[in-house]
Amino acid sequence: MKKRITATAALLAAGVLALAGCSGAGSGGSASTDPIVVGSVNTISGPATFPEASQAAKAVFDQFNASGGLNGRKIDYKALDDKGDPATATANARELVGSDNAVAMVGSASLIECDLNKKYYEQEGILSIPGIGVDTGCFNSKNISPANVGPFNDMTLTLMYGSEVLHLQDICVLLEIAGSTRPTYQAAIDKWTKVTGQKPKYIDDTVPYGASDYTPYIVKARQAGCKALAVNPVEPDAIGQVKAANAQGWNDVTWLYLTSVYSENFAQAVDNAGAGVYVPAEFYPFTDDNAITKDWRDLMAKNKIPLTAFSQGGYLAATHFLTVLKGIKGDVTRDSVTQALKSMKPIDDKMIGTPYTFGVDNNAGWPIELKSGTHKWEKVADDWFRITK
């Protein structure tokens, strides 16, 4: 009888422990020897893609795992492709957060996922550090805080640099619109107007992603009397736009682009940059050989990842996350990660113009220029350029 009671008590105790373990996994945690699941939703295929961000984040986590992880616990990084499709983007988030029990989302880069998933992230109590925030939802949710400046502040920066530093007149704006970003781009333009008193001569918000020929949009802008174009494309589109202007003999136009075109590939592809291509780089210029970007450059080279602003964003998102992760006392769960990110101290990194704090926007870019015939980006400032109030 005594043996039967003892055996029953042991079974009950085991059941309680099992239930406790299930409870921890359900809130994004796990036993202390299990991998720490981290997720990301990315547009890796489709008309406009951002594959380097999650590739760079993975390289950071792989390096961390190779050095022993967090007290022996490895990062299990799961990067999914939403293909620019809304249904896939929402399904990806639910797979990572609901099924895989990710403790955080890190290094994402998607055209659409923030807007679609922000309410779900709030509901599930999970935070996201995109490597590259693209859509409006990345910048107006308390649960999402990108590593980058973002296209909207970037648009204000490039317009300000054009009017206030280059003293350009007749600046026009061409917009490639994804999802619900049109009002946010307009707010970015309005911010420039409020600060400088300048207004765009012409706005065309019908420019498509991935067009085979941008000639009609370039011709309309030239006919409207534009002297400079502020545009928000991804790299292949920007190459097509510059070459369309070249084909029309429009050789005195100044291009005010965003960080999305800042790559060695773009520089090599463009022979005639008109009156110059200017970009407010969201991260410290990587085409300048320097110690500030050395660790990132070495890791990208080792993993054969292109040197772009996108890979800088993914790298920084992952390194910011690991800095906070290492400071967590006790078990790493979704709750403990969320609490640590919300209470984190600012991370001061020379690759960014504003110290990273979850929930605080970065508004600094480093001006760089591509001149015709050089195939090389050059710094045109000695410090960060910031949006003035």
mmCIF file of C-alpha atoms in Angstrom:
data_model
loop_
_atom_site.group_PDB
_atom_site.id
_atom_site.type_symbol
_atom_site.label_atom_id
_atom_site.label_comp_id
_atom_site.label_asym_id
_atom_site.label_seq_id
_atom_site.Cartn_x
_atom_site.Cartn_y
_atom_site.Cartn_z
ATOM 1 C CA MET A 1 0.000 0.000 0.000
ATOM 2 C CA LYS A 2 2.786 2.395 0.961
ATOM 3 C CA LYS A 3 4.642 1.639 -2.318
ATOM 4 C CA ARG A 4 1.428 2.310 -4.287
ATOM 5 C CA ILE A 5 0.975 5.747 -2.609
ATOM 6 C CA THR A 6 4.624 6.646 -3.264
ATOM 7 C CA ALA A 7 4.347 5.677 -6.926
ATOM 8 C CA THR A 8 1.134 7.721 -7.299
ATOM 9 C CA ALA A 9 2.777 10.786 -5.725
ATOM 10 C CA ALA A 10 5.728 10.453 -8.091
ATOM 11 C CA LEU A 11 3.410 10.327 -11.083
ATOM 12 C CA LEU A 12 1.538 13.422 -9.864
ATOM 13 C CA ALA A 13 4.794 15.304 -9.365
ATOM 14 C CA ALA A 14 5.934 14.366 -12.883
ATOM 15 C CA GLY A 15 2.606 15.580 -14.260
ATOM 16 C CA VAL A 16 2.947 18.947 -12.528
ATOM 17 C CA LEU A 17 6.466 19.370 -13.950
ATOM 18 C CA ALA A 18 5.258 18.442 -17.425
ATOM 19 C CA LEU A 19 2.440 20.991 -17.220
ATOM 20 C CA ALA A 20 4.881 23.663 -16.069
ATOM 21 C CA GLY A 21 7.130 22.902 -19.026
ATOM 22 C CA CYS A 22 4.194 23.167 -21.458
ATOM 23 C CA SER A 23 3.199 26.496 -19.949
ATOM 24 C CA GLY A 24 6.679 27.927 -20.490
ATOM 25 C CA ALA A 25 6.747 26.847 -24.125
ATOM 26 C CA GLY A 26 3.314 28.340 -24.766
ATOM 27 C CA SER A 27 4.496 31.828 -23.767
ATOM 28 C CA GLY A 28 7.492 31.649 -26.033
ATOM 29 C CA GLY A 29 9.882 30.060 -23.570
ATOM 30 C CA SER A 30 11.446 26.633 -23.242
ATOM 31 C CA ALA A 31 13.631 24.534 -21.012
ATOM 32 C CA SER A 32 16.995 26.130 -20.381
ATOM 33 C CA THR A 33 18.838 23.691 -22.668
ATOM 34 C CA ASP A 34 16.541 24.131 -25.669
ATOM 35 C CA PRO A 35 17.330 26.415 -28.625
ATOM 36 C CA ILE A 36 16.048 29.992 -28.481
ATOM 37 C CA VAL A 37 13.692 30.414 -31.430
ATOM 38 C CA VAL A 38 13.906 33.749 -33.254
ATOM 39 C CA GLY A 39 11.867 34.460 -36.379
ATOM 40 C CA SER A 40 11.614 36.865 -39.294
ATOM 41 C CA VAL A 41 9.211 37.507 -42.166
ATOM 42 C CA ASN A 42 10.850 38.692 -45.385
ATOM 43 C CA THR A 43 10.115 39.511 -48.995
ATOM 44 C CA ILE A 44 12.770 37.294 -50.555
ATOM 45 C CA SER A 45 10.981 36.673 -53.862
ATOM 46 C CA GLY A 46 8.702 38.940 -55.895
ATOM 47 C CA PRO A 47 9.012 42.295 -57.712
ATOM 48 C CA ALA A 48 10.913 44.032 -54.877
ATOM 49 C CA THR A 49 13.093 41.874 -52.637
ATOM 50 C CA PHE A 50 15.226 42.297 -49.520
ATOM 51 C CA PRO A 51 17.067 38.986 -49.029
ATOM 52 C CA GLU A 52 20.287 40.371 -47.527
ATOM 53 C CA ALA A 53 18.735 41.485 -44.225
ATOM 54 C CA SER A 54 17.748 38.026 -43.000
ATOM 55 C CA GLN A 55 20.910 36.519 -44.510
ATOM 56 C CA ALA A 56 23.000 38.950 -42.474
ATOM 57 C CA ALA A 57 21.004 38.295 -39.293
ATOM 58 C CA LYS A 58 21.492 34.557 -39.792
ATOM 59 C CA ALA A 59 25.248 35.065 -40.196
ATOM 60 C CA VAL A 60 25.348 36.938 -36.872
ATOM 61 C CA PHE A 61 23.390 34.200 -35.103
ATOM 62 C CA ASP A 62 25.465 31.420 -36.688
ATOM 63 C CA GLN A 63 28.630 33.120 -35.448
ATOM 64 C CA PHE A 64 27.091 33.471 -31.986
ATOM 65 C CA ASN A 65 26.142 29.779 -31.964
ATOM 66 C CA ALA A 66 29.619 28.754 -33.085
ATOM 67 C CA SER A 67 31.089 30.607 -30.112
ATOM 68 C CA GLY A 68 28.869 28.693 -27.675
ATOM 69 C CA GLY A 69 25.599 30.590 -27.783
ATOM 70 C CA LEU A 70 24.026 31.862 -24.586
ATOM 71 C CA ASN A 71 25.410 29.591 -21.871
ATOM 72 C CA GLY A 72 25.183 26.707 -24.299
ATOM 73 C CA ARG A 73 21.785 27.646 -25.742
ATOM 74 C CA LYS A 74 21.806 28.196 -29.486
ATOM 75 C CA ILE A 75 19.692 30.569 -31.579
ATOM 76 C CA ASP A 76 17.322 28.702 -33.889
ATOM 77 C CA TYR A 77 16.738 31.377 -36.535
ATOM 78 C CA LYS A 78 13.765 30.851 -38.840
ATOM 79 C CA ALA A 79 13.494 33.265 -41.796
ATOM 80 C CA LEU A 80 10.385 32.848 -43.973
ATOM 81 C CA ASP A 81 9.546 34.321 -47.390
ATOM 82 C CA ASP A 82 6.223 36.161 -47.690
ATOM 83 C CA LYS A 83 6.741 36.641 -51.472
ATOM 84 C CA GLY A 84 5.122 40.065 -51.146
ATOM 85 C CA ASP A 85 1.788 38.267 -50.679
ATOM 86 C CA PRO A 86 -0.509 39.381 -47.798
ATOM 87 C CA ALA A 87 -1.917 35.925 -47.072
ATOM 88 C CA THR A 88 1.560 34.411 -46.930
ATOM 89 C CA ALA A 89 2.877 37.231 -44.722
ATOM 90 C CA THR A 90 0.136 36.689 -42.127
ATOM 91 C CA ALA A 91 0.543 32.904 -42.285
ATOM 92 C CA ASN A 92 4.311 33.245 -41.796
ATOM 93 C CA ALA A 93 3.870 35.318 -38.648
ATOM 94 C CA ARG A 94 1.411 32.833 -37.169
ATOM 95 C CA GLU A 95 3.705 29.930 -37.937
ATOM 96 C CA LEU A 96 6.691 31.575 -36.258
ATOM 97 C CA VAL A 97 4.891 33.098 -33.283
ATOM 98 C CA GLY A 98 2.058 30.654 -32.712
ATOM 99 C CA SER A 99 3.549 27.307 -33.762
ATOM 100 C CA ASP A 100 7.303 27.776 -33.354
ATOM 101 C CA ASN A 101 7.002 29.908 -30.176
ATOM 102 C CA ALA A 102 9.574 32.490 -31.237
ATOM 103 C CA VAL A 103 10.723 34.754 -28.394
ATOM 104 C CA ALA A 104 11.173 37.703 -30.788
ATOM 105 C CA MET A 105 11.186 38.661 -34.461
ATOM 106 C CA VAL A 106 14.592 39.918 -35.622
ATOM 107 C CA GLY A 107 16.050 40.989 -38.970
ATOM 108 C CA SER A 108 12.820 40.992 -40.991
ATOM 109 C CA ALA A 109 12.657 42.930 -44.273
ATOM 110 C CA SER A 110 9.299 42.875 -46.027
ATOM 111 C CA LEU A 111 7.270 45.156 -48.246
ATOM 112 C CA ILE A 112 4.073 44.512 -46.309
ATOM 113 C CA GLU A 113 4.386 42.401 -43.170
ATOM 114 C CA CYS A 114 4.533 45.062 -40.440
ATOM 115 C CA ASP A 115 1.188 46.598 -41.367
ATOM 116 C CA LEU A 116 -0.424 43.181 -41.653
ATOM 117 C CA ASN A 117 1.000 41.626 -38.480
ATOM 118 C CA LYS A 118 1.379 44.475 -35.984
ATOM 119 C CA LYS A 119 -1.937 43.788 -34.217
ATOM 120 C CA TYR A 120 -1.113 40.085 -34.025
ATOM 121 C CA TYR A 121 2.268 40.867 -32.466
ATOM 122 C CA GLU A 122 0.555 43.095 -29.901
ATOM 123 C CA GLN A 123 -1.973 40.346 -29.175
ATOM 124 C CA GLU A 124 0.770 37.748 -28.674
ATOM 125 C CA GLY A 125 3.065 40.031 -26.663
ATOM 126 C CA ILE A 126 6.020 39.638 -29.016
ATOM 127 C CA LEU A 127 8.385 42.373 -30.209
ATOM 128 C CA SER A 128 10.001 42.770 -33.622
ATOM 129 C CA ILE A 129 13.305 44.409 -34.627
ATOM 130 C CA PRO A 130 13.183 44.483 -38.443
ATOM 131 C CA GLY A 131 16.528 44.791 -40.168
ATOM 132 C CA ILE A 132 14.789 46.964 -42.734
ATOM 133 C CA GLY A 133 11.461 48.558 -41.880
ATOM 134 C CA VAL A 134 9.633 49.294 -45.132
ATOM 135 C CA ASP A 135 5.889 49.763 -44.687
ATOM 136 C CA THR A 136 4.038 52.193 -42.434
ATOM 137 C CA GLY A 137 3.274 49.582 -39.774
ATOM 138 C CA CYS A 138 6.977 49.207 -38.985
ATOM 139 C CA PHE A 139 7.001 52.768 -37.644
ATOM 140 C CA ASN A 140 3.660 53.201 -35.874
ATOM 141 C CA SER A 141 3.451 50.092 -33.698
ATOM 142 C CA LYS A 142 4.634 49.886 -30.100
ATOM 143 C CA ASN A 143 5.736 46.291 -30.776
ATOM 144 C CA ILE A 144 7.934 47.013 -33.809
ATOM 145 C CA SER A 145 11.159 49.028 -33.859
ATOM 146 C CA PRO A 146 13.391 48.727 -36.967
ATOM 147 C CA ALA A 147 17.158 48.997 -36.979
ATOM 148 C CA ASN A 148 17.036 51.406 -39.926
ATOM 149 C CA VAL A 149 15.870 54.985 -40.419
ATOM 150 C CA GLY A 150 13.146 53.827 -42.779
ATOM 151 C CA PRO A 151 12.003 55.067 -46.187
ATOM 152 C CA PHE A 152 9.816 57.855 -44.816
ATOM 153 C CA ASN A 153 12.430 59.684 -42.754
ATOM 154 C CA ASP A 154 14.850 58.810 -45.561
ATOM 155 C CA MET A 155 12.593 60.654 -48.021
ATOM 156 C CA THR A 156 12.550 63.733 -45.788
ATOM 157 C CA LEU A 157 16.341 63.556 -45.428
ATOM 158 C CA THR A 158 17.025 63.298 -49.168
ATOM 159 C CA LEU A 159 14.636 66.171 -49.934
ATOM 160 C CA MET A 160 16.235 68.324 -47.215
ATOM 161 C CA TYR A 161 19.722 67.594 -48.489
ATOM 162 C CA GLY A 162 18.664 68.479 -52.018
ATOM 163 C CA SER A 163 17.077 71.807 -51.150
ATOM 164 C CA GLU A 164 19.182 72.974 -48.195
ATOM 165 C CA VAL A 165 22.676 71.692 -49.039
ATOM 166 C CA LEU A 166 22.652 71.322 -52.833
ATOM 167 C CA HIS A 167 20.255 74.309 -53.181
ATOM 168 C CA LEU A 168 18.280 72.543 -55.876
ATOM 169 C CA GLN A 169 15.150 74.047 -57.381
ATOM 170 C CA ASP A 170 12.214 72.339 -59.087
ATOM 171 C CA ILE A 171 12.505 69.073 -57.140
ATOM 172 C CA CYS A 172 9.931 66.476 -58.170
ATOM 173 C CA VAL A 173 8.920 63.291 -56.343
ATOM 174 C CA LEU A 174 8.340 59.898 -57.960
ATOM 175 C CA LEU A 175 6.849 57.249 -55.681
ATOM 176 C CA GLU A 176 6.641 53.473 -55.882
ATOM 177 C CA ILE A 177 3.742 52.633 -53.553
ATOM 178 C CA ALA A 178 3.326 49.323 -51.720
ATOM 179 C CA GLY A 179 0.310 48.676 -49.526
ATOM 180 C CA SER A 180 -0.901 51.678 -47.542
ATOM 181 C CA THR A 181 2.322 53.716 -47.665
ATOM 182 C CA ARG A 182 1.050 56.643 -49.785
ATOM 183 C CA PRO A 183 -0.186 58.812 -46.862
ATOM 184 C CA THR A 184 3.042 58.196 -44.939
ATOM 185 C CA TYR A 185 5.168 59.267 -47.876
ATOM 186 C CA GLN A 186 3.006 62.371 -48.162
ATOM 187 C CA ALA A 187 3.635 63.056 -44.472
ATOM 188 C CA ALA A 188 7.379 62.759 -45.132
ATOM 189 C CA ILE A 189 7.111 65.263 -47.983
ATOM 190 C CA ASP A 190 4.991 67.574 -45.812
ATOM 191 C CA LYS A 191 7.636 67.394 -43.067
ATOM 192 C CA TRP A 192 10.200 68.659 -45.589
ATOM 193 C CA THR A 193 7.840 71.467 -46.585
ATOM 194 C CA LYS A 194 7.267 72.440 -42.955
ATOM 195 C CA VAL A 195 10.995 72.561 -42.169
ATOM 196 C CA THR A 196 12.200 74.257 -45.362
ATOM 197 C CA GLY A 197 9.193 75.994 -46.890
ATOM 198 C CA GLN A 198 9.850 74.099 -50.145
ATOM 199 C CA LYS A 199 7.244 72.139 -52.090
ATOM 200 C CA PRO A 200 7.654 69.548 -54.840
ATOM 201 C CA LYS A 201 7.112 70.868 -58.334
ATOM 202 C CA TYR A 202 5.454 67.607 -59.344
ATOM 203 C CA ILE A 203 4.477 64.286 -57.719
ATOM 204 C CA ASP A 204 3.844 61.023 -59.563
ATOM 205 C CA ASP A 205 2.700 58.209 -57.269
ATOM 206 C CA THR A 206 1.928 55.759 -60.081
ATOM 207 C CA VAL A 207 5.497 54.505 -60.579
ATOM 208 C CA PRO A 208 5.450 50.681 -60.346
ATOM 209 C CA TYR A 209 7.846 48.273 -58.700
ATOM 210 C CA GLY A 210 9.697 46.074 -61.153
ATOM 211 C CA ALA A 211 8.670 47.832 -64.368
ATOM 212 C CA SER A 212 10.376 46.662 -67.559
ATOM 213 C CA ASP A 213 10.612 50.248 -68.818
ATOM 214 C CA TYR A 214 10.528 53.482 -66.806
ATOM 215 C CA THR A 215 10.688 55.747 -69.858
ATOM 216 C CA PRO A 216 7.053 57.031 -69.644
ATOM 217 C CA TYR A 217 7.546 58.193 -66.043
ATOM 218 C CA ILE A 218 10.887 59.837 -66.809
ATOM 219 C CA VAL A 219 9.476 61.614 -69.875
ATOM 220 C CA LYS A 220 6.519 63.006 -67.873
ATOM 221 C CA ALA A 221 8.844 64.284 -65.148
ATOM 222 C CA ARG A 222 11.098 66.010 -67.664
ATOM 223 C CA GLN A 223 8.126 67.589 -69.426
ATOM 224 C CA ALA A 224 6.903 68.871 -66.037
ATOM 225 C CA GLY A 225 10.105 70.921 -65.707
ATOM 226 C CA CYS A 226 11.798 68.831 -63.009
ATOM 227 C CA LYS A 227 15.473 69.571 -62.337
ATOM 228 C CA ALA A 228 15.877 66.925 -59.618
ATOM 229 C CA LEU A 229 14.020 63.701 -58.826
ATOM 230 C CA ALA A 230 13.448 62.323 -55.333
ATOM 231 C CA VAL A 231 12.536 58.663 -55.775
ATOM 232 C CA ASN A 232 12.033 55.657 -53.458
ATOM 233 C CA PRO A 233 12.889 52.566 -55.559
ATOM 234 C CA VAL A 234 14.753 49.360 -54.853
ATOM 235 C CA GLU A 235 18.083 48.944 -56.634
ATOM 236 C CA PRO A 236 17.002 47.279 -59.939
ATOM 237 C CA ASP A 237 14.262 49.877 -60.453
ATOM 238 C CA ALA A 238 16.676 52.744 -59.812
ATOM 239 C CA ILE A 239 19.084 51.365 -62.414
ATOM 240 C CA GLY A 240 16.200 51.217 -64.897
ATOM 241 C CA GLN A 241 15.161 54.792 -64.102
ATOM 242 C CA VAL A 242 18.664 56.232 -64.545
ATOM 243 C CA LYS A 243 19.145 54.362 -67.810
ATOM 244 C CA ALA A 244 15.748 55.579 -69.058
ATOM 245 C CA ALA A 245 16.896 59.161 -68.413
ATOM 246 C CA ASN A 246 20.190 58.409 -70.192
ATOM 247 C CA ALA A 247 18.289 57.122 -73.216
ATOM 248 C CA GLN A 248 16.306 60.374 -73.331
ATOM 249 C CA GLY A 249 19.478 62.457 -73.199
ATOM 250 C CA TRP A 250 18.473 63.911 -69.832
ATOM 251 C CA ASN A 251 21.992 64.365 -68.549
ATOM 252 C CA ASP A 252 21.568 67.279 -66.133
ATOM 253 C CA VAL A 253 19.014 65.743 -63.751
ATOM 254 C CA THR A 254 20.019 65.285 -60.099
ATOM 255 C CA TRP A 255 18.879 62.056 -58.457
ATOM 256 C CA LEU A 256 17.845 62.143 -54.784
ATOM 257 C CA TYR A 257 17.490 58.484 -53.888
ATOM 258 C CA LEU A 258 17.004 56.534 -50.664
ATOM 259 C CA THR A 259 19.360 54.078 -48.976
ATOM 260 C CA SER A 260 17.677 51.248 -50.888
ATOM 261 C CA VAL A 261 19.876 52.017 -53.951
ATOM 262 C CA TYR A 262 23.132 52.262 -52.003
ATOM 263 C CA SER A 263 25.086 49.257 -53.236
ATOM 264 C CA GLU A 264 28.246 48.453 -55.121
ATOM 265 C CA ASN A 265 26.126 46.785 -57.793
ATOM 266 C CA PHE A 266 24.238 50.034 -58.470
ATOM 267 C CA ALA A 267 27.492 51.985 -58.732
ATOM 268 C CA GLN A 268 28.910 49.496 -61.229
ATOM 269 C CA ALA A 269 25.703 49.483 -63.304
ATOM 270 C CA VAL A 270 25.464 53.261 -63.737
ATOM 271 C CA ASP A 271 27.781 55.005 -66.205
ATOM 272 C CA ASN A 272 25.912 58.296 -66.580
ATOM 273 C CA ALA A 273 24.573 59.536 -63.234
ATOM 274 C CA GLY A 274 23.420 62.859 -64.687
ATOM 275 C CA ALA A 275 24.246 65.709 -62.307
ATOM 276 C CA GLY A 276 24.894 63.145 -59.594
ATOM 277 C CA VAL A 277 23.115 60.538 -57.472
ATOM 278 C CA TYR A 278 22.781 61.521 -53.808
ATOM 279 C CA VAL A 279 21.730 59.246 -50.946
ATOM 280 C CA PRO A 280 21.475 59.833 -47.186
ATOM 281 C CA ALA A 281 22.942 56.458 -46.126
ATOM 282 C CA GLU A 282 21.002 55.121 -43.141
ATOM 283 C CA PHE A 283 24.128 53.408 -41.824
ATOM 284 C CA TYR A 284 27.770 54.455 -41.889
ATOM 285 C CA PRO A 285 28.925 54.349 -45.536
ATOM 286 C CA PHE A 286 30.275 50.869 -46.179
ATOM 287 C CA THR A 287 31.967 51.767 -49.451
ATOM 288 C CA ASP A 288 34.417 53.835 -47.423
ATOM 289 C CA ASP A 289 37.140 51.475 -46.169
ATOM 290 C CA ASN A 290 37.083 52.021 -42.415
ATOM 291 C CA ALA A 291 37.271 50.333 -39.025
ATOM 292 C CA ILE A 292 33.654 51.213 -38.193
ATOM 293 C CA THR A 293 32.191 48.705 -40.665
ATOM 294 C CA LYS A 294 35.045 46.167 -40.562
ATOM 295 C CA ASP A 295 33.330 43.488 -38.437
ATOM 296 C CA TRP A 296 30.235 43.639 -40.622
ATOM 297 C CA ARG A 297 32.248 43.589 -43.854
ATOM 298 C CA ASP A 298 34.332 40.620 -42.687
ATOM 299 C CA LEU A 299 31.249 38.626 -41.659
ATOM 300 C CA MET A 300 29.455 39.390 -44.934
ATOM 301 C CA ALA A 301 32.523 38.412 -46.963
ATOM 302 C CA LYS A 302 32.870 35.164 -45.026
ATOM 303 C CA ASN A 303 29.245 34.272 -45.775
ATOM 304 C CA LYS A 304 29.220 35.665 -49.342
ATOM 305 C CA ILE A 305 26.457 38.146 -48.554
ATOM 306 C CA PRO A 306 26.282 41.312 -50.695
ATOM 307 C CA LEU A 307 27.513 44.528 -49.118
ATOM 308 C CA THR A 308 24.328 46.606 -49.055
ATOM 309 C CA ALA A 309 22.390 48.783 -46.651
ATOM 310 C CA PHE A 310 19.972 45.861 -46.303
ATOM 311 C CA SER A 311 22.680 43.548 -44.986
ATOM 312 C CA GLN A 312 23.830 46.333 -42.644
ATOM 313 C CA GLY A 313 20.299 46.536 -41.231
ATOM 314 C CA GLY A 314 20.005 42.791 -40.708
ATOM 315 C CA TYR A 315 23.429 42.650 -39.071
ATOM 316 C CA LEU A 316 22.593 45.502 -36.683
ATOM 317 C CA ALA A 317 19.150 44.121 -35.794
ATOM 318 C CA ALA A 318 20.750 40.816 -34.780
ATOM 319 C CA THR A 319 23.647 42.407 -32.879
ATOM 320 C CA HIS A 320 21.282 44.759 -31.015
ATOM 321 C CA PHE A 321 19.138 41.765 -30.075
ATOM 322 C CA LEU A 322 22.121 39.747 -28.820
ATOM 323 C CA THR A 323 23.317 42.692 -26.712
ATOM 324 C CA VAL A 324 19.965 42.771 -24.935
ATOM 325 C CA LEU A 325 19.694 38.967 -24.784
ATOM 326 C CA LYS A 326 23.008 38.644 -22.939
ATOM 327 C CA GLY A 327 21.724 40.927 -20.189
ATOM 328 C CA ILE A 328 18.654 38.834 -19.344
ATOM 329 C CA LYS A 329 18.770 37.222 -15.914
ATOM 330 C CA GLY A 330 17.091 33.850 -15.646
ATOM 331 C CA ASP A 331 15.385 31.900 -18.419
ATOM 332 C CA VAL A 332 14.927 33.408 -21.863
ATOM 333 C CA THR A 333 11.241 33.514 -22.717
ATOM 334 C CA ARG A 334 9.079 35.727 -24.859
ATOM 335 C CA ASP A 335 8.042 37.640 -21.750
ATOM 336 C CA SER A 336 11.594 38.141 -20.488
ATOM 337 C CA VAL A 337 12.819 39.218 -23.941
ATOM 338 C CA THR A 338 9.928 41.670 -24.307
ATOM 339 C CA GLN A 339 10.599 43.152 -20.894
ATOM 340 C CA ALA A 340 14.337 43.443 -21.608
ATOM 341 C CA LEU A 341 13.809 45.203 -24.941
ATOM 342 C CA LYS A 342 11.285 47.646 -23.524
ATOM 343 C CA SER A 343 13.603 48.583 -20.658
ATOM 344 C CA MET A 344 16.888 48.473 -22.587
ATOM 345 C CA LYS A 345 19.559 51.146 -22.368
ATOM 346 C CA PRO A 346 20.426 52.890 -25.659
ATOM 347 C CA ILE A 347 23.012 51.037 -27.747
ATOM 348 C CA ASP A 348 25.578 53.452 -29.154
ATOM 349 C CA ASP A 349 27.055 52.039 -32.351
ATOM 350 C CA LYS A 350 29.150 54.112 -34.767
ATOM 351 C CA MET A 351 27.372 52.444 -37.683
ATOM 352 C CA ILE A 352 24.226 54.433 -36.831
ATOM 353 C CA GLY A 353 23.640 58.143 -36.341
ATOM 354 C CA THR A 354 21.243 57.771 -33.408
ATOM 355 C CA PRO A 355 21.770 55.267 -30.534
ATOM 356 C CA TYR A 356 19.351 52.351 -30.888
ATOM 357 C CA THR A 357 16.567 52.167 -28.348
ATOM 358 C CA PHE A 358 13.495 50.026 -28.924
ATOM 359 C CA GLY A 359 10.607 52.315 -29.835
ATOM 360 C CA VAL A 360 12.710 55.383 -30.718
ATOM 361 C CA ASP A 361 13.065 56.429 -34.378
ATOM 362 C CA ASN A 362 16.422 57.119 -35.986
ATOM 363 C CA ASN A 363 16.450 60.300 -38.108
ATOM 364 C CA ALA A 364 20.063 60.574 -39.318
ATOM 365 C CA GLY A 365 21.675 59.765 -42.664
ATOM 366 C CA TRP A 366 25.235 60.132 -43.971
ATOM 367 C CA PRO A 367 25.308 61.980 -47.335
ATOM 368 C CA ILE A 368 27.057 60.130 -50.161
ATOM 369 C CA GLU A 369 27.319 60.771 -53.900
ATOM 370 C CA LEU A 370 27.815 58.803 -57.092
ATOM 371 C CA LYS A 371 29.266 60.920 -59.904
ATOM 372 C CA SER A 372 29.034 60.043 -63.589
ATOM 373 C CA GLY A 373 31.759 57.737 -64.857
ATOM 374 C CA THR A 374 33.245 56.965 -61.446
ATOM 375 C CA HIS A 375 31.349 53.782 -60.528
ATOM 376 C CA LYS A 376 32.184 54.682 -56.945
ATOM 377 C CA TRP A 377 30.261 56.129 -54.036
ATOM 378 C CA GLU A 378 31.961 58.958 -52.143
ATOM 379 C CA LYS A 379 31.196 60.566 -48.787
ATOM 380 C CA VAL A 380 30.239 64.214 -49.204
ATOM 381 C CA ALA A 381 30.019 65.095 -45.511
ATOM 382 C CA ASP A 382 32.082 64.718 -42.370
ATOM 383 C CA ASP A 383 29.156 63.901 -40.108
ATOM 384 C CA TRP A 384 25.580 62.670 -39.994
ATOM 385 C CA PHE A 385 22.863 64.813 -41.621
ATOM 386 C CA ARG A 386 19.731 65.045 -39.448
ATOM 387 C CA ILE A 387 16.129 66.114 -39.880
ATOM 388 C CA THR A 388 15.766 69.485 -38.194
ATOM 389 C CA LYS A 389 12.578 70.311 -36.350
#
